[in-house]
mmCIF file of C-alpha atoms and ligand atoms in Angstrom:
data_model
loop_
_atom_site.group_PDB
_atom_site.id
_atom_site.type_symbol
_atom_site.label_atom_id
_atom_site.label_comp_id
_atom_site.label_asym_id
_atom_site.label_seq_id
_atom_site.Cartn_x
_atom_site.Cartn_y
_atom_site.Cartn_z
ATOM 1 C CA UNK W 1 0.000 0.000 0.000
ATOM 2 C CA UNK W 2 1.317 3.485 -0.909
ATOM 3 C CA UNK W 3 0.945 5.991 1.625
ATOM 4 C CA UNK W 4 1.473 9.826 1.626
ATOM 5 C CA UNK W 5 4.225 10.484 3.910
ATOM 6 C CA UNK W 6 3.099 13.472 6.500
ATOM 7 C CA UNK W 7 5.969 15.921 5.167
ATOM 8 C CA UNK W 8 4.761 15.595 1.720
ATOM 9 C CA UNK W 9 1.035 16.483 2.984
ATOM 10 C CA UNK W 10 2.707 19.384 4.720
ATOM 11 C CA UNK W 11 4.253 20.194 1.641
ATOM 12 C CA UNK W 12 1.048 20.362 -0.094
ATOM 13 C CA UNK W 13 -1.124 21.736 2.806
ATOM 14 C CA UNK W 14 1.075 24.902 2.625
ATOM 15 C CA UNK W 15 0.180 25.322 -1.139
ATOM 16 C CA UNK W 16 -3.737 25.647 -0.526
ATOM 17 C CA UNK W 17 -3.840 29.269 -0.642
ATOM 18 C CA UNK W 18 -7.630 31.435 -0.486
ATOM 19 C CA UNK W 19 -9.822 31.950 -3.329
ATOM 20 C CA UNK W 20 -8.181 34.518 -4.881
ATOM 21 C CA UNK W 21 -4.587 34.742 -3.928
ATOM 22 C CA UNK W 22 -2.637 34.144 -6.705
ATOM 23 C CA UNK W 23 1.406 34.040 -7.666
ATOM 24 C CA UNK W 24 0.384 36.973 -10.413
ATOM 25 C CA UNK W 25 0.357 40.350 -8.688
ATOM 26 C CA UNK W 26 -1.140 42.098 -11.388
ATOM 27 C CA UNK W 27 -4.269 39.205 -10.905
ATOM 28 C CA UNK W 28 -4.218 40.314 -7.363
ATOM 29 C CA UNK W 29 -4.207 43.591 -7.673
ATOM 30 C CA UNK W 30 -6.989 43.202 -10.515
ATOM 31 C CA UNK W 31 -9.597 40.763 -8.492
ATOM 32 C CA UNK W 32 -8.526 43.298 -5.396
ATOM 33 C CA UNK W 33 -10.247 46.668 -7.286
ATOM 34 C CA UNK W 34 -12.773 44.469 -9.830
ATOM 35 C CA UNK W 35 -14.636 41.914 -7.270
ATOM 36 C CA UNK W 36 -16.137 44.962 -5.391
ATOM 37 C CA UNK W 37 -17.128 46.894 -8.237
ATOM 38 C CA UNK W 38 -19.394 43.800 -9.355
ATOM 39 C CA UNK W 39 -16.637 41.662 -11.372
ATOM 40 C CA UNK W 40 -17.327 37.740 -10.682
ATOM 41 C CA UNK W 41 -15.517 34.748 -11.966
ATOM 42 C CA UNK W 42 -18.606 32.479 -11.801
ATOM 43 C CA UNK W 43 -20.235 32.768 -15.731
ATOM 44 C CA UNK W 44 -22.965 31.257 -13.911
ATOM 45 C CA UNK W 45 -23.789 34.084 -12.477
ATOM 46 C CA UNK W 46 -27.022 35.715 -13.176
ATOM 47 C CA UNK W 47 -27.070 39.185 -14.469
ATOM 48 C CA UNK W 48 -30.194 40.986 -16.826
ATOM 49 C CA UNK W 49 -27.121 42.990 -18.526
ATOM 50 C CA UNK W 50 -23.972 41.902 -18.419
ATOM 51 C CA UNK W 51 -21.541 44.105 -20.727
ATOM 52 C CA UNK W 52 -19.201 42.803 -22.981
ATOM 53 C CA UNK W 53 -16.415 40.714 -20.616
ATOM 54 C CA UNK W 54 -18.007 42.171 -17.639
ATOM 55 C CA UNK W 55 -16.915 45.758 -19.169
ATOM 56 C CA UNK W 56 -18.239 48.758 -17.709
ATOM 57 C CA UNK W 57 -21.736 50.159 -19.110
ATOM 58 C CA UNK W 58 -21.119 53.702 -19.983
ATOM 59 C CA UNK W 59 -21.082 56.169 -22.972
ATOM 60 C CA UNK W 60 -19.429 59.482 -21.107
ATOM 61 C CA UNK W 61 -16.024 58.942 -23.578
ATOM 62 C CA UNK W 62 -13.573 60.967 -20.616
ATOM 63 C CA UNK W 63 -10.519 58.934 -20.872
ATOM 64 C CA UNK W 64 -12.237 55.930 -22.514
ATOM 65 C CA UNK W 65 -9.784 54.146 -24.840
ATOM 66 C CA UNK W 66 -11.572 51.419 -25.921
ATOM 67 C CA UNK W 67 -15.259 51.242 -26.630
ATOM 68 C CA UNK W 68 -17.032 47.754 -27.799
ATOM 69 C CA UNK W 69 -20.399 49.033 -29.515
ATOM 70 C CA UNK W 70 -23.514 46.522 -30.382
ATOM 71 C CA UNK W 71 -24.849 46.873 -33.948
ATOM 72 C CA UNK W 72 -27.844 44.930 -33.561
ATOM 73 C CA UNK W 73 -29.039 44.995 -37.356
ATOM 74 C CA UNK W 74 -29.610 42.347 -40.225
ATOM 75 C CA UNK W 75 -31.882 44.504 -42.335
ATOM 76 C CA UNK W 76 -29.551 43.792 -45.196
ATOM 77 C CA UNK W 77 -28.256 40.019 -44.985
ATOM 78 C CA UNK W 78 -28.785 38.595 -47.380
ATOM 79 C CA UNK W 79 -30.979 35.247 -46.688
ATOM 80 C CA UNK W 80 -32.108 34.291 -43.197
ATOM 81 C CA UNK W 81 -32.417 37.353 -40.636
ATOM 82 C CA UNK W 82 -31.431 36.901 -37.077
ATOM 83 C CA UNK W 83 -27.657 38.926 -36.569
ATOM 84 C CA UNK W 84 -29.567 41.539 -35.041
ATOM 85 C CA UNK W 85 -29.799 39.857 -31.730
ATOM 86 C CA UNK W 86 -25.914 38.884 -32.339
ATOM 87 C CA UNK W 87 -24.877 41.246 -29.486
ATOM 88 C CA UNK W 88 -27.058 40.475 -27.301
ATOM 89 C CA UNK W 89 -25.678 36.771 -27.847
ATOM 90 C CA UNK W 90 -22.173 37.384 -27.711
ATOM 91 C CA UNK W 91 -22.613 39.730 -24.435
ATOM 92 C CA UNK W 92 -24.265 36.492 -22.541
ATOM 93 C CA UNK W 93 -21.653 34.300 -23.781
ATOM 94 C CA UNK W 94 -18.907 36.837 -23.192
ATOM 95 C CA UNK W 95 -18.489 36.251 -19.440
ATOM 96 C CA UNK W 96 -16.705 33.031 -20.139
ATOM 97 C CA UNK W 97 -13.578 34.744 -20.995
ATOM 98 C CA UNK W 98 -10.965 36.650 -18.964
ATOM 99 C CA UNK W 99 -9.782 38.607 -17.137
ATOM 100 C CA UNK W 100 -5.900 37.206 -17.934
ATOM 101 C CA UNK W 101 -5.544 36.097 -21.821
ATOM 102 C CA UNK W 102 -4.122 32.718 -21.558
ATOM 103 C CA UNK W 103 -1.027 33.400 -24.042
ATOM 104 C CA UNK W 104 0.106 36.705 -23.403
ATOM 105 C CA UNK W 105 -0.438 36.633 -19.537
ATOM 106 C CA UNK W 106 -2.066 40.325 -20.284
ATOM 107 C CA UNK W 107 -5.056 41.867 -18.537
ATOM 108 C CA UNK W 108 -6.773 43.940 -21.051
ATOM 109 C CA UNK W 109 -8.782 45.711 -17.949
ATOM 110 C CA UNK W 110 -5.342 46.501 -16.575
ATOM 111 C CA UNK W 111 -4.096 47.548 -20.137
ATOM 112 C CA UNK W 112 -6.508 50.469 -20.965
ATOM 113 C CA UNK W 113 -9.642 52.253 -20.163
ATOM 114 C CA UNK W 114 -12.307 49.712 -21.349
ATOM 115 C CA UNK W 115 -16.655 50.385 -21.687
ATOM 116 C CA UNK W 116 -19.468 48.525 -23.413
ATOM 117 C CA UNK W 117 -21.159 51.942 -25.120
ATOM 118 C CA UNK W 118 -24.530 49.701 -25.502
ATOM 119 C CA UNK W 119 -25.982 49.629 -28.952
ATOM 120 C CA UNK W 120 -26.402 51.291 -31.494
ATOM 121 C CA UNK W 121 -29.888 53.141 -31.393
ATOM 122 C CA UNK W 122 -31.502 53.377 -34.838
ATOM 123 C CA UNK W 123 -33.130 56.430 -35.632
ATOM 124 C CA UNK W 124 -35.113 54.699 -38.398
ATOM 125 C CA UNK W 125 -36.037 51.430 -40.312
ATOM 126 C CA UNK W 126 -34.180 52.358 -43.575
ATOM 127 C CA UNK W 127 -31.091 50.179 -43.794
ATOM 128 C CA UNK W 128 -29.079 52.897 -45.170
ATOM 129 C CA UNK W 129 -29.750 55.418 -42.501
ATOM 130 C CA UNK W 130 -29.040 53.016 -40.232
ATOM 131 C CA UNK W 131 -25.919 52.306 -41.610
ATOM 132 C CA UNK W 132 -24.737 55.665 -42.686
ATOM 133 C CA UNK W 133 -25.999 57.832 -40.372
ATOM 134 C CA UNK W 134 -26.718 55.750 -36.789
ATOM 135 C CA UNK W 135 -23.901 53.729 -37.211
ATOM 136 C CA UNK W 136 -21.370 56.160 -38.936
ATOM 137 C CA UNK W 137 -21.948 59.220 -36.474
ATOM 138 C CA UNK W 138 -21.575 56.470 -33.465
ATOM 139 C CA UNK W 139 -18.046 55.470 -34.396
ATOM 140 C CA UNK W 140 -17.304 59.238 -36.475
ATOM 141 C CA UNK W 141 -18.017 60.430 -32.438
ATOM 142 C CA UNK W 142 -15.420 57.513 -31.217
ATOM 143 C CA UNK W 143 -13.217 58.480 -33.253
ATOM 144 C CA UNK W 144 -13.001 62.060 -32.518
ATOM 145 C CA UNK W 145 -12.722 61.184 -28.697
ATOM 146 C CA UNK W 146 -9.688 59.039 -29.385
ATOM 147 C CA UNK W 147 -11.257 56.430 -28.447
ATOM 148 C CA UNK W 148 -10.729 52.826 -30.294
ATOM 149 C CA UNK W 149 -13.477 50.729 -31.604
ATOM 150 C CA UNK W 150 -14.545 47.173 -31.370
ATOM 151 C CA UNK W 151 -17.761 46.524 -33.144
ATOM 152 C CA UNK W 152 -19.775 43.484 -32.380
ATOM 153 C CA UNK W 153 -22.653 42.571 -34.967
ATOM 154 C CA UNK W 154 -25.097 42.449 -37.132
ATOM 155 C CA UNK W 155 -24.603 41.845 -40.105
ATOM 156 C CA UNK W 156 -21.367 42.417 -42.189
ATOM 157 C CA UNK W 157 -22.942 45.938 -43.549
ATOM 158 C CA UNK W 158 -22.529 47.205 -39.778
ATOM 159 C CA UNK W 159 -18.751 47.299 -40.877
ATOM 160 C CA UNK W 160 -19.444 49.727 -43.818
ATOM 161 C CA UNK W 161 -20.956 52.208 -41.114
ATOM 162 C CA UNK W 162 -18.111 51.656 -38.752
ATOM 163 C CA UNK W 163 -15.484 52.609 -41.597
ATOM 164 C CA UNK W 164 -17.607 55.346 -42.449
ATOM 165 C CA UNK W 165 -17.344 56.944 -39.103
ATOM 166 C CA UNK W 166 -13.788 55.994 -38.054
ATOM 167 C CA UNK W 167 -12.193 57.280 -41.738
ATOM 168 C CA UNK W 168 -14.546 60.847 -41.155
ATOM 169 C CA UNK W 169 -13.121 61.023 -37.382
ATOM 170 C CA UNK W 170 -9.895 60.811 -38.790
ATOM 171 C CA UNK W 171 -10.112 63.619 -41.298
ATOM 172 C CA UNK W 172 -10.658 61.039 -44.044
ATOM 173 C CA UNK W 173 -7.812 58.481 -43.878
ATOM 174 C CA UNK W 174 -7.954 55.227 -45.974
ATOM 175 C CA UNK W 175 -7.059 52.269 -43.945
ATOM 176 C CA UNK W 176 -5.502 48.698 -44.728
ATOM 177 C CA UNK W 177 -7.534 46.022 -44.227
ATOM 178 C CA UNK W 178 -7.285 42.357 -42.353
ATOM 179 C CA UNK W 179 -10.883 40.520 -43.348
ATOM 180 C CA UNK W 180 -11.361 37.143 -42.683
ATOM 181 C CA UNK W 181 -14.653 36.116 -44.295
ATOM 182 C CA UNK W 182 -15.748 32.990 -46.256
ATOM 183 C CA UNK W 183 -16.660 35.721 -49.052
ATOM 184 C CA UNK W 184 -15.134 38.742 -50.421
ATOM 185 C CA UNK W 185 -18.252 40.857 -50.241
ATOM 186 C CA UNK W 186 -17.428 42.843 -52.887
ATOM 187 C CA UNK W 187 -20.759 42.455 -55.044
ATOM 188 C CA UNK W 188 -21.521 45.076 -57.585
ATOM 189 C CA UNK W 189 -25.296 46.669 -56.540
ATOM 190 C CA UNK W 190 -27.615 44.200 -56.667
ATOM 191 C CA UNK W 191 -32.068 43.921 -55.306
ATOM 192 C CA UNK W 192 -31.691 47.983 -54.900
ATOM 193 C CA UNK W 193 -29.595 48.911 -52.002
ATOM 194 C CA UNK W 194 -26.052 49.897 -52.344
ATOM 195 C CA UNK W 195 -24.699 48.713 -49.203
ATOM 196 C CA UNK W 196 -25.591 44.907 -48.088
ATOM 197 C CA UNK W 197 -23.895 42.333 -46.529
ATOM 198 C CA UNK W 198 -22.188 40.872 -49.812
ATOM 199 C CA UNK W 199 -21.304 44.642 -50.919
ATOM 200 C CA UNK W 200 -19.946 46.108 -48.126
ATOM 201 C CA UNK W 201 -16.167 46.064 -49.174
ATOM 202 C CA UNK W 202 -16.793 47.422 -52.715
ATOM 203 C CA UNK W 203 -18.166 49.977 -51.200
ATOM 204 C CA UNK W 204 -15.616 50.724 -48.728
ATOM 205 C CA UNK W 205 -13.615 51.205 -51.482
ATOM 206 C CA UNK W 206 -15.471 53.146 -53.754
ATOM 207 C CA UNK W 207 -15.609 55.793 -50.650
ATOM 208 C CA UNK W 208 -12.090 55.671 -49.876
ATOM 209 C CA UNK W 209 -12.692 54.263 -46.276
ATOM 210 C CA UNK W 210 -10.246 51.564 -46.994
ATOM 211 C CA UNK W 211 -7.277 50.793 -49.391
ATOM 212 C CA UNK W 212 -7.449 47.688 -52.183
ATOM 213 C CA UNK W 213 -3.865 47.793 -52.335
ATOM 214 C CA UNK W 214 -3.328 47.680 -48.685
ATOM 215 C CA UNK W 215 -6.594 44.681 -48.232
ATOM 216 C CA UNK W 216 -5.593 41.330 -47.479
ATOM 217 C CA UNK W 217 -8.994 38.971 -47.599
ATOM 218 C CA UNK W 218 -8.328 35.533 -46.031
ATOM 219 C CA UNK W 219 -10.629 32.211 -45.904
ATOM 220 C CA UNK W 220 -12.429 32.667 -49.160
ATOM 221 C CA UNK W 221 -14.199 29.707 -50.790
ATOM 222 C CA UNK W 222 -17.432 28.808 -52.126
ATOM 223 C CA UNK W 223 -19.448 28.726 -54.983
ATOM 224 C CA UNK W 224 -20.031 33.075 -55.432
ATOM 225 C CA UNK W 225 -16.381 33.103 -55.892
ATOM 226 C CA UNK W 226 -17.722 34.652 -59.874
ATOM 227 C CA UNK W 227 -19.253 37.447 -57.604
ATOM 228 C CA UNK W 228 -16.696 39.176 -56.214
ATOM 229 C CA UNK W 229 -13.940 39.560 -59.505
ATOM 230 C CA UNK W 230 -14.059 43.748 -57.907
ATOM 231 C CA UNK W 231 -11.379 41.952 -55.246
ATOM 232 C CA UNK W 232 -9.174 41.506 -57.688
ATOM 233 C CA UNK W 233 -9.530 43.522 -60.217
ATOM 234 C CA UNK W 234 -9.322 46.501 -57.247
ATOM 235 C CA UNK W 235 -5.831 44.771 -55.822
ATOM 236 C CA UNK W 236 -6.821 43.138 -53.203
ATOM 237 C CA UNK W 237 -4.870 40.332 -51.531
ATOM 238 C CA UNK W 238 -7.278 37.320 -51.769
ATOM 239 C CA UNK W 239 -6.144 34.110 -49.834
ATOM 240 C CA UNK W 240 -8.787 31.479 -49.905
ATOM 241 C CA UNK W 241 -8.968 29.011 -47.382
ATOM 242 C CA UNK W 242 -7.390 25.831 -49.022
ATOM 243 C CA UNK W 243 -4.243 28.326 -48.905
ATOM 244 C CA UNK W 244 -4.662 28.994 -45.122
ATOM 245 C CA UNK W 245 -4.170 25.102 -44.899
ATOM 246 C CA UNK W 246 -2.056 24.293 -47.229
ATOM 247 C CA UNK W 247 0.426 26.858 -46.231
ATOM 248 C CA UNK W 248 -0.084 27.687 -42.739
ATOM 249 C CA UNK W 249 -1.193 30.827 -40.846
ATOM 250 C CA UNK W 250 2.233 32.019 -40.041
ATOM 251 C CA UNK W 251 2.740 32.444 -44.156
ATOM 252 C CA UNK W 252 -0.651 34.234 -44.402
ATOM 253 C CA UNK W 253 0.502 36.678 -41.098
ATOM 254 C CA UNK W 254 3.822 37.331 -43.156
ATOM 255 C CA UNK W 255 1.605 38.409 -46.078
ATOM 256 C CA UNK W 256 -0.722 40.423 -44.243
ATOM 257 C CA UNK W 257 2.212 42.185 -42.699
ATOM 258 C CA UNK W 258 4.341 42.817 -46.191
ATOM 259 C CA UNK W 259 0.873 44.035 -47.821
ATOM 260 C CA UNK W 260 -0.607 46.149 -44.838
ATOM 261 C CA UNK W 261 2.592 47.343 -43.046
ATOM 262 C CA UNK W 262 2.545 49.371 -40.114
ATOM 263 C CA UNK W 263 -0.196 52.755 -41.178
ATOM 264 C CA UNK W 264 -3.411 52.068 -39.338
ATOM 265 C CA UNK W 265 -5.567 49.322 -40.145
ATOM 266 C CA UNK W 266 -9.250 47.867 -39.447
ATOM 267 C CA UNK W 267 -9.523 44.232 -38.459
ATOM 268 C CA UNK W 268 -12.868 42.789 -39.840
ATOM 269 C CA UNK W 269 -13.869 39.044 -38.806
ATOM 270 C CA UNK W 270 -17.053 37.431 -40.357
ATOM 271 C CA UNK W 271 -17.678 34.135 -38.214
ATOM 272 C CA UNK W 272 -18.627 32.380 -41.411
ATOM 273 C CA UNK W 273 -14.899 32.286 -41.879
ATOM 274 C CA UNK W 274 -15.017 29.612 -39.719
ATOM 275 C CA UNK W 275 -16.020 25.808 -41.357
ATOM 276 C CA UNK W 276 -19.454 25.237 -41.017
ATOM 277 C CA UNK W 277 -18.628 22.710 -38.550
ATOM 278 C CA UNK W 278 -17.661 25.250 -35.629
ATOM 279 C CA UNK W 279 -20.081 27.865 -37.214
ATOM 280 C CA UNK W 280 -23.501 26.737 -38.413
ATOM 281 C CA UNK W 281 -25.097 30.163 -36.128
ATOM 282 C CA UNK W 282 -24.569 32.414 -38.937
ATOM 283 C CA UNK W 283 -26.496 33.652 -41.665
ATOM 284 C CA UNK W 284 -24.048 32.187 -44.877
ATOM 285 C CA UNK W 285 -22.524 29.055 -43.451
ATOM 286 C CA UNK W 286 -19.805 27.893 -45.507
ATOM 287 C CA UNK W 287 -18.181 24.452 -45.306
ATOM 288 C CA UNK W 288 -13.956 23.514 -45.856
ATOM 289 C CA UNK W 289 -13.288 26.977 -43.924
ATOM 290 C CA UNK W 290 -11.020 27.775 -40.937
ATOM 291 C CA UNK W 291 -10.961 26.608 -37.586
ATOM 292 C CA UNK W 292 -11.566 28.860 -34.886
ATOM 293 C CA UNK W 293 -7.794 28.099 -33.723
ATOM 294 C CA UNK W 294 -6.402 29.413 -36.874
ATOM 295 C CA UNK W 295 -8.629 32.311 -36.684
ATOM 296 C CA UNK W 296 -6.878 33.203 -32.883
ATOM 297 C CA UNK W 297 -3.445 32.206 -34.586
ATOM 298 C CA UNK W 298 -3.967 35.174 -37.184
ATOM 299 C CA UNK W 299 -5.430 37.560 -34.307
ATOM 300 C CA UNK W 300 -2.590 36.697 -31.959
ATOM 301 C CA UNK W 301 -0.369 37.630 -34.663
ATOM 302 C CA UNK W 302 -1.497 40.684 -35.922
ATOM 303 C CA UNK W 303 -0.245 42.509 -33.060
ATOM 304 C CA UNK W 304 2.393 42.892 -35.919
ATOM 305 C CA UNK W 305 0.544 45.330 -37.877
ATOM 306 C CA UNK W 306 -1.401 48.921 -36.616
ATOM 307 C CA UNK W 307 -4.795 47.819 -35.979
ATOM 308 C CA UNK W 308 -6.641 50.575 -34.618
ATOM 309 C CA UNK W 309 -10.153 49.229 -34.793
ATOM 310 C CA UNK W 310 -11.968 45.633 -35.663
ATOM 311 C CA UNK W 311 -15.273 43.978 -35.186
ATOM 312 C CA UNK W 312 -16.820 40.519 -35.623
ATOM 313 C CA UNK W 313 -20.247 39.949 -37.262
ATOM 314 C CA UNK W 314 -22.595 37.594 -38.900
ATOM 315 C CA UNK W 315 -23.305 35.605 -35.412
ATOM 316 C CA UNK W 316 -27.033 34.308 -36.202
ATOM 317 C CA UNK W 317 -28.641 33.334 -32.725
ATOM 318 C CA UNK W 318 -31.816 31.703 -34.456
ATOM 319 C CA UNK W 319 -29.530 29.616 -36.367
ATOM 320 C CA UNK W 320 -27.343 28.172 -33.051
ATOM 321 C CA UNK W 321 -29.004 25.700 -31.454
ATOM 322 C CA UNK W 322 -27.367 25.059 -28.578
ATOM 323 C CA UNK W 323 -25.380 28.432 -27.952
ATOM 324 C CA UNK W 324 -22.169 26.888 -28.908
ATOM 325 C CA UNK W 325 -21.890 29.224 -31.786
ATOM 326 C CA UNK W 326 -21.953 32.678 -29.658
ATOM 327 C CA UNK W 327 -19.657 30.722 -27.242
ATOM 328 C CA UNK W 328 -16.950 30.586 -29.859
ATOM 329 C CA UNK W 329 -18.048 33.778 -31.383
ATOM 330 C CA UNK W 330 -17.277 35.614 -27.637
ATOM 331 C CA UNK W 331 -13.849 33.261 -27.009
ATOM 332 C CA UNK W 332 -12.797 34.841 -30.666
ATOM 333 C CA UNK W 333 -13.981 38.101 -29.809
ATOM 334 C CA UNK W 334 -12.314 37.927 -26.465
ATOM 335 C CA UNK W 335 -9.174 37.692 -28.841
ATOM 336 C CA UNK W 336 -9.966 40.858 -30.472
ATOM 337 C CA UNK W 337 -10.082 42.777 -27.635
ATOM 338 C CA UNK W 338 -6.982 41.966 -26.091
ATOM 339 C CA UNK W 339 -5.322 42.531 -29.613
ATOM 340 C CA UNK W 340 -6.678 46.108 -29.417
ATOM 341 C CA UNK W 341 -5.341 46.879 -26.018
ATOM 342 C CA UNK W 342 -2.105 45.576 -26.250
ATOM 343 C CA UNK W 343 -1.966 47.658 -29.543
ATOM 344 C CA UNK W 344 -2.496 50.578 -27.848
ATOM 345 C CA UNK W 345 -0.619 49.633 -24.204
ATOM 346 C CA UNK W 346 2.704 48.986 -26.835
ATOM 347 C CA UNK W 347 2.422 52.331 -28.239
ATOM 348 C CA UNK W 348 2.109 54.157 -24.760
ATOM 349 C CA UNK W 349 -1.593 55.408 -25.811
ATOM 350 C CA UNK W 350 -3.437 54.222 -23.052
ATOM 351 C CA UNK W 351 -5.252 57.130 -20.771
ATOM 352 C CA UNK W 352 -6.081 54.866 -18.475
ATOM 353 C CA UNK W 353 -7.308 51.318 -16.389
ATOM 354 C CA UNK W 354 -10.641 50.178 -16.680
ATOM 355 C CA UNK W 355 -12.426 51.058 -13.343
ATOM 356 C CA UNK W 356 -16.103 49.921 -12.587
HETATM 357 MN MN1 LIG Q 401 -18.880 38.827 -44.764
#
């Protein structure tokens, strides 16, 4: 019979420290200012509105660096509806992730001042005012505050409105481009409206929100590959997603970075990306796409390049049956987060902590 001998139980006694006392100060010191403010590890927990990651609910911008904004719309997908309650989604399944990232050992709330701005309010039911005007003057306002944007959607149009608004804040500047998408989206106008989900980047374009020559597209596939030839013919960088596999996501990341450099760009991650294996909660589910650890492989990675906003859309709700679509979703948008802050905590831009 083996026995424990009494030292070793000693031994092991004196390593069964209290909830909450762990070897990382800066865990400490985060669980010491958070847990009284409201923060709780237990995603059980029961909350009516819990924000983004347990961020703050606020929209006064004073030394706010990073705001993550709802765009609850699908007024413009094309097929099913059902992105508009995509925020609401991803806020529920949100509390499953941090406060530490597991790779970098960073804090984002630590990092930077951090809020969930709620959603978007619409001031109509036409998609384009929605999108050109609610949206746009949101993230045109964010902008202008210095603030940095993380959009979750709605629909893949939601993007057009946060370009919109982030290129006006900035006095018109033409960003680079990361998008990870099982499409291109860059339809000519089609069914009447200019903007829709399979337009949006054309579009973005055509308004000099973002630069061809500086776009890298990645995960493309599918049978409207004839659709989108404006990709190409524009400059775009189009990877599809046979390429991700074949040749790795460290080749696409050395791509992205020799086509987007280091001038600010927006981050833009459609969850149909993602095979329709991990991803059937969307509106366009696509099958031989990416997995959802390539997609963090790409995110953790583009801390090489200037991303000064990014958003994640096309989470359908009434198409996940058992929620494990907005729990990917959240653990992906989770990523995107911390990729903002440590952008900004590298740079010395940071006004601030986040404080409850
Ligand atoms: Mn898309």
């Amino acid at each position: 019979m083996r026995r424990m001998s009494k030292a070793n139980l000693e031994r092991l006694k004196a390593l069964d420290t209290p909830a909450f006392e762990f070897s990382n100060p800066d865990l400490n010191a985060f669980f010491e200012r958070a847990i009284p403010a409201g923060y709780v590890l237990d995603s059980s927990a029961f909350r009516a509105q819990p924000g983004f990651f347990q961020a703050p609910h606020r929209q006064d911008l004073d030394g706010v660096d990073i705001a993550i904004v709802g765009s609850p719309l699908d007024l413009g997908a094309i097929g099913l509806s059902g992105t508009r309650h995509g925020p609401e989604a991803c806020r529920r399944a949100s509390t499953n992730n941090g406060p530490m990232h597991d790779v970098t050992g960073k804090i984002p709330f630590n990092q930077a001042a951090i809020i969930d701005y709620g959603d978007i309010e619409w001031s109509a039911t036409r998609l384009d005012q929605r999108v050109t005007e609610d949206i746009a003057n949101t993230f045109r306002l964010l902008a202008q505050s210095g603030v940095r944007t993380l959009n979750c959607g709605g629909e893949h149009t939601t993007s057009f409105g946060a370009l919109k608004g982030l290129s006006e804040g900035r006095g018109g500047e033409a960003f680079g481009l990361l998008h990870i998408d099982a499409h291109s989206d860059t339809m000519a106008v089609w069914g009447g409206d200019t903007i829709n989900d399979g337009s949006v980047f054309r579009q973005a374009v055509l308004n000099g929100f973002i630069d061809p020559k500086r776009s890298v597209q990645i995960g493309i596939r599918g049978y409207a590959n004839f659709l989108w030839e404006f990709a190409h013919d524009s400059g775009m960088t189009v990877i599809s997603a046979d390429e991700v596999f074949e040749k790795g996501t460290d080749w696409v990341m050395d791509k992205a970075r020799e086509v987007i450099g280091t001038d600010p760009a927006y981050l833009t991650f459609d969850v149909d990306s993602l095979d329709s294996s991990h991803m059937m909660g969307t509106t366009g589910p696509a099958a031989f796409g990416l997995s959802p650890r390539q997609v963090r492989a790409m995110i953790l990675r583009a801390r090489e390049l200037n991303i000064i906003g990014a958003d994640m859309v096309e989470l359908n709700p009434n198409r996940d049956v058992n929620g494990y679509c907005a729990h990917v979703a959240a653990a992906l948008f989770w990523e995107l987060l911390c990729l903002l802050a440590d952008n900004m905590d590298q740079k010395g831009e940071t006004k601030g902590i986040t404080l409850w």
